[in-house]
Short mmCIF file of C-alpha atoms and ligand atoms in Angstrom, two decimals:
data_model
loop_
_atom_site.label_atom_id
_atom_site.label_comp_id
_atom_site.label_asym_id
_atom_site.label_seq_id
_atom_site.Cartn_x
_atom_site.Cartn_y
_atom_site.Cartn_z
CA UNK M 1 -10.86 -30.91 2.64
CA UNK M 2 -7.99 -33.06 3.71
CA UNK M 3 -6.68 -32.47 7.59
CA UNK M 4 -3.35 -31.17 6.33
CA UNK M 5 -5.34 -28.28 4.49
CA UNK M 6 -7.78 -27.69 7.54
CA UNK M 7 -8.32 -24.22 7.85
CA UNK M 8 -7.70 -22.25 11.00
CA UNK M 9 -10.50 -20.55 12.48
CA UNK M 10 -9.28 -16.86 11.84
CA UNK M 11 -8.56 -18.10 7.72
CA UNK M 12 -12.50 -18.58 7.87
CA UNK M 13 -13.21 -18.99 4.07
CA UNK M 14 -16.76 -17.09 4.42
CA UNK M 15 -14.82 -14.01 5.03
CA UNK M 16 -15.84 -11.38 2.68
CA UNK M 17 -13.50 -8.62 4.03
CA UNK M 18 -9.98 -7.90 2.45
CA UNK M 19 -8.64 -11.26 3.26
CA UNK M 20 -11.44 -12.97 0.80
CA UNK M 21 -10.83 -10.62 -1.69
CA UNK M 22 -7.08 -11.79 -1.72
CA UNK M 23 -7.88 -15.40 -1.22
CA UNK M 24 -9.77 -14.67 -4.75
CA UNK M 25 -7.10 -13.10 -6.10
CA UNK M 26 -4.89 -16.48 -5.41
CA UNK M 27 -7.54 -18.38 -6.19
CA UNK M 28 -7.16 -16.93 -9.53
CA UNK M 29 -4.40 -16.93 -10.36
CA UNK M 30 -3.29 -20.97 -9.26
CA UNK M 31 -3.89 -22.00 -12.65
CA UNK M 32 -1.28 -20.32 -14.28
CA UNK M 33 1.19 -21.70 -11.75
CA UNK M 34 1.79 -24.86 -13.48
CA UNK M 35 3.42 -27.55 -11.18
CA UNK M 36 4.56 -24.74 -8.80
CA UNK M 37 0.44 -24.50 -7.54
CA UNK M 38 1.08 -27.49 -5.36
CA UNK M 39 3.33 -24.91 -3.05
CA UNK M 40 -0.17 -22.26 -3.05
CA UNK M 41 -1.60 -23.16 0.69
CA UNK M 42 1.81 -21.39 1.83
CA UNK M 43 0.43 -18.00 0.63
CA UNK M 44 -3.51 -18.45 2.05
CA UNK M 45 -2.11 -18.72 5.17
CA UNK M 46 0.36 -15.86 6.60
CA UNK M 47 3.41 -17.05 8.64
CA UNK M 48 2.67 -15.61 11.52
CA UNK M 49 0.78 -13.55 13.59
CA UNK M 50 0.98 -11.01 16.52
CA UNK M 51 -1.85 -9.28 17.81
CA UNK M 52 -1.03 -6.94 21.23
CA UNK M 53 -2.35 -4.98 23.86
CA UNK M 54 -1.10 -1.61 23.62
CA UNK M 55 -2.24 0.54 26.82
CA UNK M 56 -1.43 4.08 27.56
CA UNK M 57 -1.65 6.51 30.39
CA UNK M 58 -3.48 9.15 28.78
CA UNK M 59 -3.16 12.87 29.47
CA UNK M 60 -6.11 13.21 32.02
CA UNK M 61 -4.07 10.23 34.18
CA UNK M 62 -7.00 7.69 32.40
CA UNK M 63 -5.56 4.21 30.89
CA UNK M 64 -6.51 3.04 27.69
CA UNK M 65 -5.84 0.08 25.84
CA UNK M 66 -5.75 0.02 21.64
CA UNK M 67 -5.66 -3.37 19.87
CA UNK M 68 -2.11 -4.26 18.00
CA UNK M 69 -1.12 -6.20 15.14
CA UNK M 70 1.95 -6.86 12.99
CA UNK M 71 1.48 -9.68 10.52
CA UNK M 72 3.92 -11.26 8.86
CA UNK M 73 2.77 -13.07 5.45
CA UNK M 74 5.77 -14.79 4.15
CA UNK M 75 9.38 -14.20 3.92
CA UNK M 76 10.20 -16.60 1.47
CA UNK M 77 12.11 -14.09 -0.46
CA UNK M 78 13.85 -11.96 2.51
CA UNK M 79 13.27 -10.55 5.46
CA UNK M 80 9.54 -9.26 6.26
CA UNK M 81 8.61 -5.50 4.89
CA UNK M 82 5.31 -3.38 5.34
CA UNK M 83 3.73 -0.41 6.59
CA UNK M 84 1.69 0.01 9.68
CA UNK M 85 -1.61 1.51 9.89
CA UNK M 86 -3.56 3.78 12.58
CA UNK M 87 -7.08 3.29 11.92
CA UNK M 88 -10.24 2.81 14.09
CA UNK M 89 -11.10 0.45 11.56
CA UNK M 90 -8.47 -1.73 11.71
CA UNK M 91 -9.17 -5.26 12.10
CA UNK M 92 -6.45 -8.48 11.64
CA UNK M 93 -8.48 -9.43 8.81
CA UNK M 94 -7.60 -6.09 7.27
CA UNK M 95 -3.70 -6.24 8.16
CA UNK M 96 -3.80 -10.10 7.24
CA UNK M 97 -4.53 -9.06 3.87
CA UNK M 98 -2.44 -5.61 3.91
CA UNK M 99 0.42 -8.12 4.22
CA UNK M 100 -0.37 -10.42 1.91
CA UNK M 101 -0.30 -7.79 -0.76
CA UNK M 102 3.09 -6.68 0.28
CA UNK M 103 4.46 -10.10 -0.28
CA UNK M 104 3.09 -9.97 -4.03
CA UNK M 105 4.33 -6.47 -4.41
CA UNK M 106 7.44 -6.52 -2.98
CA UNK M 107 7.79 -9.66 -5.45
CA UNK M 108 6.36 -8.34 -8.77
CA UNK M 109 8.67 -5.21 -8.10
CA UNK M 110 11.50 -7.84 -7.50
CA UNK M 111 12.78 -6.42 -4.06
CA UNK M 112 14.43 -8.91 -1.84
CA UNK M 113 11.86 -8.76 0.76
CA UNK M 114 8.73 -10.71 1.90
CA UNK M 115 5.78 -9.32 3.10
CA UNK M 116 4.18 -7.84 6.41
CA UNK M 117 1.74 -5.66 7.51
CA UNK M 118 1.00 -3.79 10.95
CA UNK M 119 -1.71 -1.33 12.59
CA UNK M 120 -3.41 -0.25 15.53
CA UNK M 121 -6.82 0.18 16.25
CA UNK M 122 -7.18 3.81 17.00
CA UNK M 123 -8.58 6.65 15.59
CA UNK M 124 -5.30 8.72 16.39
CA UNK M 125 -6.91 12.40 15.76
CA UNK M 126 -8.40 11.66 19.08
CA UNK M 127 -5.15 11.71 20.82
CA UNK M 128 -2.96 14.05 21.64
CA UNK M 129 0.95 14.44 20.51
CA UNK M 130 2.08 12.41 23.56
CA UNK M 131 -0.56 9.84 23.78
CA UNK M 132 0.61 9.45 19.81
CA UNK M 133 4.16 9.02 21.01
CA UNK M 134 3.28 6.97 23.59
CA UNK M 135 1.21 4.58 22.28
CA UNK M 136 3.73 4.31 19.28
CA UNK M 137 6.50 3.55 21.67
CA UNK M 138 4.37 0.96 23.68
CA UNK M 139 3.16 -0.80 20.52
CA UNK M 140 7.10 -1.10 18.64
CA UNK M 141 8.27 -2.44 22.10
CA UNK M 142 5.40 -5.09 22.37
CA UNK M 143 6.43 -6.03 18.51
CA UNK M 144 10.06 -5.99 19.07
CA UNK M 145 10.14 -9.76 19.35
CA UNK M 146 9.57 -9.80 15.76
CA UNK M 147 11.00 -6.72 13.63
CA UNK M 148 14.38 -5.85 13.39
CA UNK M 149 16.25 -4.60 10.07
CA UNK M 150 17.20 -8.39 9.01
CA UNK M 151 13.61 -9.75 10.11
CA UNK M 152 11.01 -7.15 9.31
CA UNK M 153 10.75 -3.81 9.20
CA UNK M 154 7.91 -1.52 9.32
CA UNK M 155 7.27 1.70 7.20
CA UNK M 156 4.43 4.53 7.17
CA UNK M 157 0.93 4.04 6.23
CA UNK M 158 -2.50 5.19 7.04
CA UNK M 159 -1.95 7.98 9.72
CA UNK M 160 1.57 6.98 10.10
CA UNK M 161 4.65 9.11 8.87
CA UNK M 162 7.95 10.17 9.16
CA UNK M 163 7.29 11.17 12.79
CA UNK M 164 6.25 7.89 13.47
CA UNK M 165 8.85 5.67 12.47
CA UNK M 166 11.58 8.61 14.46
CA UNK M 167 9.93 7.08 17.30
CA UNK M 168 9.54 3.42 16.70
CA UNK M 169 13.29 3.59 15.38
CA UNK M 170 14.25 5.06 18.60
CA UNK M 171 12.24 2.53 20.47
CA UNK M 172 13.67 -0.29 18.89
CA UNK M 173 17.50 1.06 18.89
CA UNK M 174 16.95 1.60 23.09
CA UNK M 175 15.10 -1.85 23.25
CA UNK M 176 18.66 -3.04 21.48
CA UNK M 177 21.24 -1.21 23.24
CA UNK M 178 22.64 0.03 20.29
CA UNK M 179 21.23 2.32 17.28
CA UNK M 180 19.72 0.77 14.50
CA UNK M 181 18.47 3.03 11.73
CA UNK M 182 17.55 0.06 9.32
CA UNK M 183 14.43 -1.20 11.46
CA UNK M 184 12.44 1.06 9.74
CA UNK M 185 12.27 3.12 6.36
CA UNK M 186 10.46 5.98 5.68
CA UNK M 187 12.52 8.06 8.51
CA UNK M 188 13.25 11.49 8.39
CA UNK M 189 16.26 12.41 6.44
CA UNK M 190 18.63 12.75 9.57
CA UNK M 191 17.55 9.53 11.07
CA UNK M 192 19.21 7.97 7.59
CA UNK M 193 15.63 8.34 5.64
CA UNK M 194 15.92 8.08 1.97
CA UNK M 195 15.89 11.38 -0.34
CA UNK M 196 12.68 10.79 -2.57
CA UNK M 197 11.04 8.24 0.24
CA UNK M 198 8.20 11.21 0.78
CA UNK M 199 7.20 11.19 -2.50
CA UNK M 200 8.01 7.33 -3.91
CA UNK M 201 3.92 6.23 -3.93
CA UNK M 202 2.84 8.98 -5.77
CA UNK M 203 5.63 9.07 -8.00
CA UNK M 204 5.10 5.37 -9.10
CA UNK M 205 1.47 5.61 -9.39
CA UNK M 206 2.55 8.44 -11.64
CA UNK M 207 5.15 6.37 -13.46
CA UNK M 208 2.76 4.00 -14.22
CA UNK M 209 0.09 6.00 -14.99
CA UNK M 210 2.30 7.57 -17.79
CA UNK M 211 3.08 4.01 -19.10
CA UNK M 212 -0.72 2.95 -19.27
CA UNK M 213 -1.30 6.09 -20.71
CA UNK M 214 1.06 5.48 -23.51
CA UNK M 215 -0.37 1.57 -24.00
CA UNK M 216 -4.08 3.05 -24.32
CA UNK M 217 -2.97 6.28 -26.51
CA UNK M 218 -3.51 8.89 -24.09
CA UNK M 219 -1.42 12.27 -23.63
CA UNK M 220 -1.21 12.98 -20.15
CA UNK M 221 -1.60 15.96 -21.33
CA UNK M 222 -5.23 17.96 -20.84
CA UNK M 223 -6.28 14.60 -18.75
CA UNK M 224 -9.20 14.37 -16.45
CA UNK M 225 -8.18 12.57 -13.78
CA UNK M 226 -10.36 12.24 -10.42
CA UNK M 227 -8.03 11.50 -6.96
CA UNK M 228 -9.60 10.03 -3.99
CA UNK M 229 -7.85 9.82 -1.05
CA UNK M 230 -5.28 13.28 -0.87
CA UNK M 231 -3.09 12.35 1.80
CA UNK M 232 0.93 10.77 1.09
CA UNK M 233 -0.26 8.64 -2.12
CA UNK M 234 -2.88 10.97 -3.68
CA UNK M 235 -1.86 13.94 -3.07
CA UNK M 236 1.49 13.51 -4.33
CA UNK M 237 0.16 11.84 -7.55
CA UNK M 238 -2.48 14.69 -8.11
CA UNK M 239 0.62 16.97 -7.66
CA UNK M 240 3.02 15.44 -10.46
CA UNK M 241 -0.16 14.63 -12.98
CA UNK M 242 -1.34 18.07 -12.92
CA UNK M 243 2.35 19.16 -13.40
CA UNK M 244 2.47 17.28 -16.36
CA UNK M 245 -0.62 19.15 -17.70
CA UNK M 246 -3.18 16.91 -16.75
CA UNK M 247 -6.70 18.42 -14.84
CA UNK M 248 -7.25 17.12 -11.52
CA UNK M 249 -11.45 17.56 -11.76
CA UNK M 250 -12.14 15.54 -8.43
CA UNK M 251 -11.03 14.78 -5.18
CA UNK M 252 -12.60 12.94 -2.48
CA UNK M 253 -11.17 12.46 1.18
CA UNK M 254 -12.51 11.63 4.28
CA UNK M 255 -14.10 15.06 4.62
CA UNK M 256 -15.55 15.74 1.70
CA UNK M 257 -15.57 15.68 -2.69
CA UNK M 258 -15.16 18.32 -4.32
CA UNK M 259 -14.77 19.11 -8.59
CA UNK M 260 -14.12 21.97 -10.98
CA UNK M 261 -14.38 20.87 -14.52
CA UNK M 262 -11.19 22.65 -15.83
CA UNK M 263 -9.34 21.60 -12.87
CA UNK M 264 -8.75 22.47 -9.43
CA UNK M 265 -5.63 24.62 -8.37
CA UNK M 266 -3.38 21.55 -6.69
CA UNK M 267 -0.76 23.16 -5.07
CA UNK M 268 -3.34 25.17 -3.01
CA UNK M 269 -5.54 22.61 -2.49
CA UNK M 270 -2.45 20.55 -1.45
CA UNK M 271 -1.48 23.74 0.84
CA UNK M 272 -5.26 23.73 1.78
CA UNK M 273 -5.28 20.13 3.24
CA UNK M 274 -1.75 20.46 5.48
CA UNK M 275 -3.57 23.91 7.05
CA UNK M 276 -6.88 22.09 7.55
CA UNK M 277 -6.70 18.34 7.33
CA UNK M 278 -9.27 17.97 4.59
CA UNK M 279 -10.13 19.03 1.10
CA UNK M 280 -13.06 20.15 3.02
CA UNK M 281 -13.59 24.11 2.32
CA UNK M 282 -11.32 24.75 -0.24
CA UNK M 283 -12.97 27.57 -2.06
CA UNK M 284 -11.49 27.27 -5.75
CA UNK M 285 -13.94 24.78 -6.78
CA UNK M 286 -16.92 24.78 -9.20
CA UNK M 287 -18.90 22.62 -6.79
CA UNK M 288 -18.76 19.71 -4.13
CA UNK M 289 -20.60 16.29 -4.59
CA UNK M 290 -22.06 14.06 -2.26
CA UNK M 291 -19.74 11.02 -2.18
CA UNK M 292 -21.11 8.36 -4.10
CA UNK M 293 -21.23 10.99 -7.33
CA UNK M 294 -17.34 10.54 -7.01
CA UNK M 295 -17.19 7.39 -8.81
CA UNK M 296 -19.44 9.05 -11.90
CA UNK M 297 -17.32 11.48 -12.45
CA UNK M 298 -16.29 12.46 -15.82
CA UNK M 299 -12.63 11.62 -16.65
CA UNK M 300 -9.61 9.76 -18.06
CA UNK M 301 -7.51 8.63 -14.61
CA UNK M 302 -9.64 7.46 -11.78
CA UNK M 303 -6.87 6.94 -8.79
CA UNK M 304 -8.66 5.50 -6.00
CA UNK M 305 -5.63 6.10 -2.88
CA UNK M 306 -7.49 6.09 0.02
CA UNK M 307 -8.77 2.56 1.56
CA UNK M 308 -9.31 -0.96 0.39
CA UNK M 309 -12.85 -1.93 -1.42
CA UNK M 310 -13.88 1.09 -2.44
CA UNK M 311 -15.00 0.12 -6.16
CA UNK M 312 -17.48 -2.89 -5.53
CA UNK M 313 -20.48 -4.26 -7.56
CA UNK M 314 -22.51 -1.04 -6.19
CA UNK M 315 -20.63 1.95 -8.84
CA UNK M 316 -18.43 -0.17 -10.76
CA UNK M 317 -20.66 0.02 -13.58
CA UNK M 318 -20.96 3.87 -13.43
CA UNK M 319 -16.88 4.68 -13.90
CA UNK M 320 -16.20 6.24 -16.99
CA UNK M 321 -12.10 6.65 -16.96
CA UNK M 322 -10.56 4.26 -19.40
CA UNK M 323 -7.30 3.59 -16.59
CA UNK M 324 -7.91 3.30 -13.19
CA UNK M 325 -4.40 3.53 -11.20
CA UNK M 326 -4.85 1.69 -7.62
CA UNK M 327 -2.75 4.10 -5.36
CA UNK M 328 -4.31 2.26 -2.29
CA UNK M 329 -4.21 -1.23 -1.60
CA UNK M 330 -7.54 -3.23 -2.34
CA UNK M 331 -9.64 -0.48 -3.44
CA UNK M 332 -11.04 -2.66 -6.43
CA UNK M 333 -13.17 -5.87 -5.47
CA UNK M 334 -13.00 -8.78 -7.51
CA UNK M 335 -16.52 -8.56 -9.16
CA UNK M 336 -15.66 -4.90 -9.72
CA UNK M 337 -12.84 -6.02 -11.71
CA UNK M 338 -14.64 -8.54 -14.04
CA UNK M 339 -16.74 -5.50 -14.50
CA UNK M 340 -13.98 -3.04 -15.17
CA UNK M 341 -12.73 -5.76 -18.22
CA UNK M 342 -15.92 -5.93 -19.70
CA UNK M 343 -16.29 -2.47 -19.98
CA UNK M 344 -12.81 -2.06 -21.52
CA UNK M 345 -11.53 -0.16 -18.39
CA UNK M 346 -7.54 -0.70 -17.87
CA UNK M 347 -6.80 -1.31 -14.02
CA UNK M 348 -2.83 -0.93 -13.18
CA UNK M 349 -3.19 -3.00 -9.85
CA UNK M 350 -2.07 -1.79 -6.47
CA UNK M 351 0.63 -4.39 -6.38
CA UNK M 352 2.52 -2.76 -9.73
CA UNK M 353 0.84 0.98 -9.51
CA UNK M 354 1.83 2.02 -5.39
CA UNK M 355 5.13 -0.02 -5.07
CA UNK M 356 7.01 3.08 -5.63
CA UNK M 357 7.13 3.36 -1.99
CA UNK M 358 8.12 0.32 -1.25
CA UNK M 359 10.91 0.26 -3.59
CA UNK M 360 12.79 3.61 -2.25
CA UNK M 361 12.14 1.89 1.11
CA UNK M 362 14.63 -0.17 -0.25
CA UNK M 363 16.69 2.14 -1.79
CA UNK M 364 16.38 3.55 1.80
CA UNK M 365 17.41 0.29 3.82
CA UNK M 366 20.30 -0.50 1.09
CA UNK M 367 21.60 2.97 1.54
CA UNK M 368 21.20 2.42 5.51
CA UNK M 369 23.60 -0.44 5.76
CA UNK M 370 26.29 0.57 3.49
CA UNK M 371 25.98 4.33 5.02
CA UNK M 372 26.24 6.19 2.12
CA UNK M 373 23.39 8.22 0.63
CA UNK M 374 22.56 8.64 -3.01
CA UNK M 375 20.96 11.68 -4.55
CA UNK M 376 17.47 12.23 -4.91
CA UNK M 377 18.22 12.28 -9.07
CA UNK M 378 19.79 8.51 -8.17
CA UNK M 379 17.01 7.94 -6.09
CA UNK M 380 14.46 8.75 -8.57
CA UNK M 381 16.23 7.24 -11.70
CA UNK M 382 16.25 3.68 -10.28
CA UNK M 383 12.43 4.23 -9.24
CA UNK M 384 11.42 5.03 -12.77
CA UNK M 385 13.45 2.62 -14.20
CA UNK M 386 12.25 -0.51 -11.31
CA UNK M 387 8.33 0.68 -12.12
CA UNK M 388 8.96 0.83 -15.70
CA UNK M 389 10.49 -2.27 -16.24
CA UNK M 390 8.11 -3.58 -14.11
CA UNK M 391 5.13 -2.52 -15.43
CA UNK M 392 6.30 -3.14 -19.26
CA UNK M 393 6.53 -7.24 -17.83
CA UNK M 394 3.13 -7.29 -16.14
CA UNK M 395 2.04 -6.09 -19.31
CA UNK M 396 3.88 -8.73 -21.43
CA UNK M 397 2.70 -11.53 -19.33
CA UNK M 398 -1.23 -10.26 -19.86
CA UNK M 399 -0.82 -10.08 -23.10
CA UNK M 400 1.08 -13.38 -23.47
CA UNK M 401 -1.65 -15.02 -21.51
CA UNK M 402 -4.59 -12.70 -22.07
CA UNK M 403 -5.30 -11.44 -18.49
CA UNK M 404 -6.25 -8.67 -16.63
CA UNK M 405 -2.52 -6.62 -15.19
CA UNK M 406 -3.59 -7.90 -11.66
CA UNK M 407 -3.58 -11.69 -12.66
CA UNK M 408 -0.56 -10.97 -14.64
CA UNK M 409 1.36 -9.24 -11.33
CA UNK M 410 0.10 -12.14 -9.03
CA UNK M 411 1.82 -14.56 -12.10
CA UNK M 412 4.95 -13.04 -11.64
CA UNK M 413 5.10 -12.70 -7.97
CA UNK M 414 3.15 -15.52 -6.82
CA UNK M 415 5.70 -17.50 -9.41
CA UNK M 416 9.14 -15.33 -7.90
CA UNK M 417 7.66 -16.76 -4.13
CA UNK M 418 6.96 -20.14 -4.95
CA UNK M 419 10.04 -20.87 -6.16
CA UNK M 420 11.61 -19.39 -3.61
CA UNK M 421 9.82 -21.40 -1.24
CA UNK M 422 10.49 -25.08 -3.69
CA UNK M 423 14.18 -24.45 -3.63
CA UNK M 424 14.57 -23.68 -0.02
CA UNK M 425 12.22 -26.45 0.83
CA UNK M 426 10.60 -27.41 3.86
CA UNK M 427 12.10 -27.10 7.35
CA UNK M 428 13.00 -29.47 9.14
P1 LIG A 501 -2.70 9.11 4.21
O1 LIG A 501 -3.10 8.92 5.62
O2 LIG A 501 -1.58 10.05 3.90
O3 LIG A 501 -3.97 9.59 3.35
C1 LIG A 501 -5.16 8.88 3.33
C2 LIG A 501 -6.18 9.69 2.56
O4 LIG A 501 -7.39 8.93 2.44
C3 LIG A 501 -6.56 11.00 3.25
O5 LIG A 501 -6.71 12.02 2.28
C4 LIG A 501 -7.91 10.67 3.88
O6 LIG A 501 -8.72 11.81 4.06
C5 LIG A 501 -8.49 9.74 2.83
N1 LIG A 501 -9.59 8.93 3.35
C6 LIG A 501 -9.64 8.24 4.51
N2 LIG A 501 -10.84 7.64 4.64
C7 LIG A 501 -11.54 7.97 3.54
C8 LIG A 501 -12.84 7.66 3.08
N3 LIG A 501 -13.66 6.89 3.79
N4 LIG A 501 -13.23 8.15 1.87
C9 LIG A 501 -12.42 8.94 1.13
N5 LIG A 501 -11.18 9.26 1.53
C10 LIG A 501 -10.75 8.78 2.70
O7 LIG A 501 -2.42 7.64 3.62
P2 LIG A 501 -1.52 7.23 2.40
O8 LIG A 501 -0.17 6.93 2.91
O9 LIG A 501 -1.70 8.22 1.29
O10 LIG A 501 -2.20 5.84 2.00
C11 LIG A 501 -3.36 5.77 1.17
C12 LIG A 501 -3.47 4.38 0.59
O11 LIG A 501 -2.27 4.07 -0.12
C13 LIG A 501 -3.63 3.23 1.59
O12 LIG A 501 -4.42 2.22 1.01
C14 LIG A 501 -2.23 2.73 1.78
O13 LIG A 501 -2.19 1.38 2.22
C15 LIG A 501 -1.73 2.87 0.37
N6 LIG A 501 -0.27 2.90 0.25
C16 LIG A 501 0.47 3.84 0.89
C17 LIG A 501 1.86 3.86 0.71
C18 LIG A 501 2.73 4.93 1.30
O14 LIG A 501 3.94 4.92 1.01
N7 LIG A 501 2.20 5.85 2.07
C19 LIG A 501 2.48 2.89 -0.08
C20 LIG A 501 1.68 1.94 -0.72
C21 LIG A 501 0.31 1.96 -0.55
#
């Protein structure tokens, strides 16, 4: 490898965590970029990257410290945009990757924004409310340098919600002097959060899901689908598929699976998991499985919308719904997805299938900056129409150049990015 291309150390190509799976995804997809591929290094290699120390006087007078990140991929396109995640699992590999994926999404969706990714290494059920605000607050003033609502702004992910970005906005705005509601999205309504913004994942992984549907000849109607993963994305898209007559026959989360063959009662599961925390002991089912069984599960809709690599080489081969929608981001290996095609299996990537939330996000910011709020009809009007049109040109381009959806997505955005990049050109 030539100097100029010399990798740096935390790029290591050996690594086999999220960040190889996306450098596989590129790798893929470079020869479909024509003369544009000679731009490609730009996106195996994010922009740039923060890692902090976040400590905290916890309630018992102890300090602790929790590891930081925000990542920010490329913004070729606009200013950074991506969640951030609270996860004892959290590594920078992880949120290297997390942001790559947001520059491709917020590119095949065609919002004006690049991509970034943050999280903290904590499992945050161990804290308490204040150690949660606290350790919030510390971690949005140690990555104040870089966000702001023309540079990057964060949004809710794993463990994060509306409660947390109340309290990073209000860090930032008295970090600034002044109040600045468009730092983040995915703020509560009277912080200048968007109508719909809850919802906006599941509702595009729905969206979606209704389009593949149509492509493969299935009524949504009487549908098995299996959900893992019940929290903002999975819960919301179990909610509007069973709504529209489908059978939710299997959910998995982090404390359990559980399956009734005619379908299991979703609102009161739903209602079940914000009074407990976990599908866990919800007692209309017909039984519970131990987790692996999941993926064998008999049904039409498999939406995996929990965490990333979660269908590998190890139960690929035993999935038997003809469209998986990726609610999560990563949850399907590469090998798994050479299986998936061979076996006929449609996969709506994560970069087309969740973007839902990322586009109201946008709505969200837009509507922040002019100050004037749509409805949530509006709101959830221009979603269906972004993830329709959307998905209807991922599809042409697959078909045009007979691909999987996920090579066709990265076509389209890695294509939108590069030429962003070629026409801006190199500075200085
Ligand atoms: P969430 O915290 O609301 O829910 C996460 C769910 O995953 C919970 O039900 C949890 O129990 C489950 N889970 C955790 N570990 C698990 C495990 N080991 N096995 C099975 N289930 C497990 O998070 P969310 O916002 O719904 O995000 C889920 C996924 O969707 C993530 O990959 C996230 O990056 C992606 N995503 C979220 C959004 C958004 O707007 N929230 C947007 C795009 C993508």
């Amino acid at each position: 490898m030539s100097s100029q291309h010399a990798i740096p150390s935390y790029l290591h190509p050996t690594e086999t965590g999220p960040w190889g799976v996306y450098l596989e995804q590129i790798d893929r997809v470079t020869p479909y970029l024509g003369n544009l591929s000679r731009w490609v290094e730009t996106l195996k290699r994010p922009k740039r990257i923060l890692v902090v120390d976040v400590p905290i006087e916890r309630d018992d007078g102890t300090i602790a410290h929790f590891e930081g990140y925000r990542v920010q991929h490329n913004t070729s396109r606009g200013p950074g945009k991506g969640g951030v995640r609270f996860h004892q699992d959290v590594t920078l590999s992880e949120v290297m990757a997390l942001s790559a994926w947001m520059t491709i999404k917020n590119s095949a969706v065609n919002v004006p924004y690049g991509g970034a990714k943050g999280g903290i290494r904590v499992d945050p059920k161990t804290l308490s409310r204040g150690e949660l605000m606290r350790m919030t607050r510390r971690y949005t003033s140690e990555i104040g340098i870089i966000i702001g609502p023309d540079k990057d702004i964060p949004a809710p992910d794993v463990n994060t919600n509306e409660q947390t970005m109340a309290w990073m906005m209000d860090t930032y705005s008295m970090n600034e002097g002044r109040t600045s509601t468009g730092v983040v999205t995915g703020k509560p309504i009277s912080l200048g959060g968007s109508l719909g913004r809850r919802e906006a994942t599941g509702r595009g992984v729905f969206v979606v899901g209704c389009e593949a549907a149509k492509k493969r000849g299935m009524n949504i109607e009487g549908a098995k689908v299996a959900v893992q993963g019940f929290g903002n994305v999975g819960g919301i898209a179990g909610r509007l598929f069973a709504e529209a007559g489908a059978k939710v026959v299997a959910v998995q989360d982090h404390g359990g699976t559980i399956f009734h063959s005619n379908g299991l009662d979703v609102p009161k599961l739903l209602d079940h998991v914000a009074r407990h925390g976990s599908v866990a002991g919800f007692e209309g089912i017909e039984a519970t499985m131990a987790p692996e069984d999941f993926w064998k599960v008999d049904c039409d809709i498999m939406i995996p919308a929990a965490l990333e690599q979660q269908i590998t080489v190890r139960n690929a081969d035993q999935i038997r719904a003809k469209i998986i929608l990726e609610g999560a981001n990563g949850p399907t290996t590469p090998e798994a997805d050479d299986i998936l095609r061979d076996k006929g299996v449609l996969v709506v990537p994560d970069v087309i299938a969740n973007a839902g939330g990322v586009t109201v996000s946008y709505f969200e910011w837009v509507q922040d900056f002019s100050s004037y709020f749509w409805t949530e009809e509006e709101i959830n009007q221009r979603l269906t129409r972004i993830m329709t049109e959307a998905f209807s040109s991922v599809w042409q381009v697959s078909e045009e150049k007979n691909t999987s959806l996920r090579t066709a997505a990265f076509v389209i955005a890695c294509t939108r990015v590069l030429q962003a990049r070629e026409v801006r050109g190199l500075y200085p």
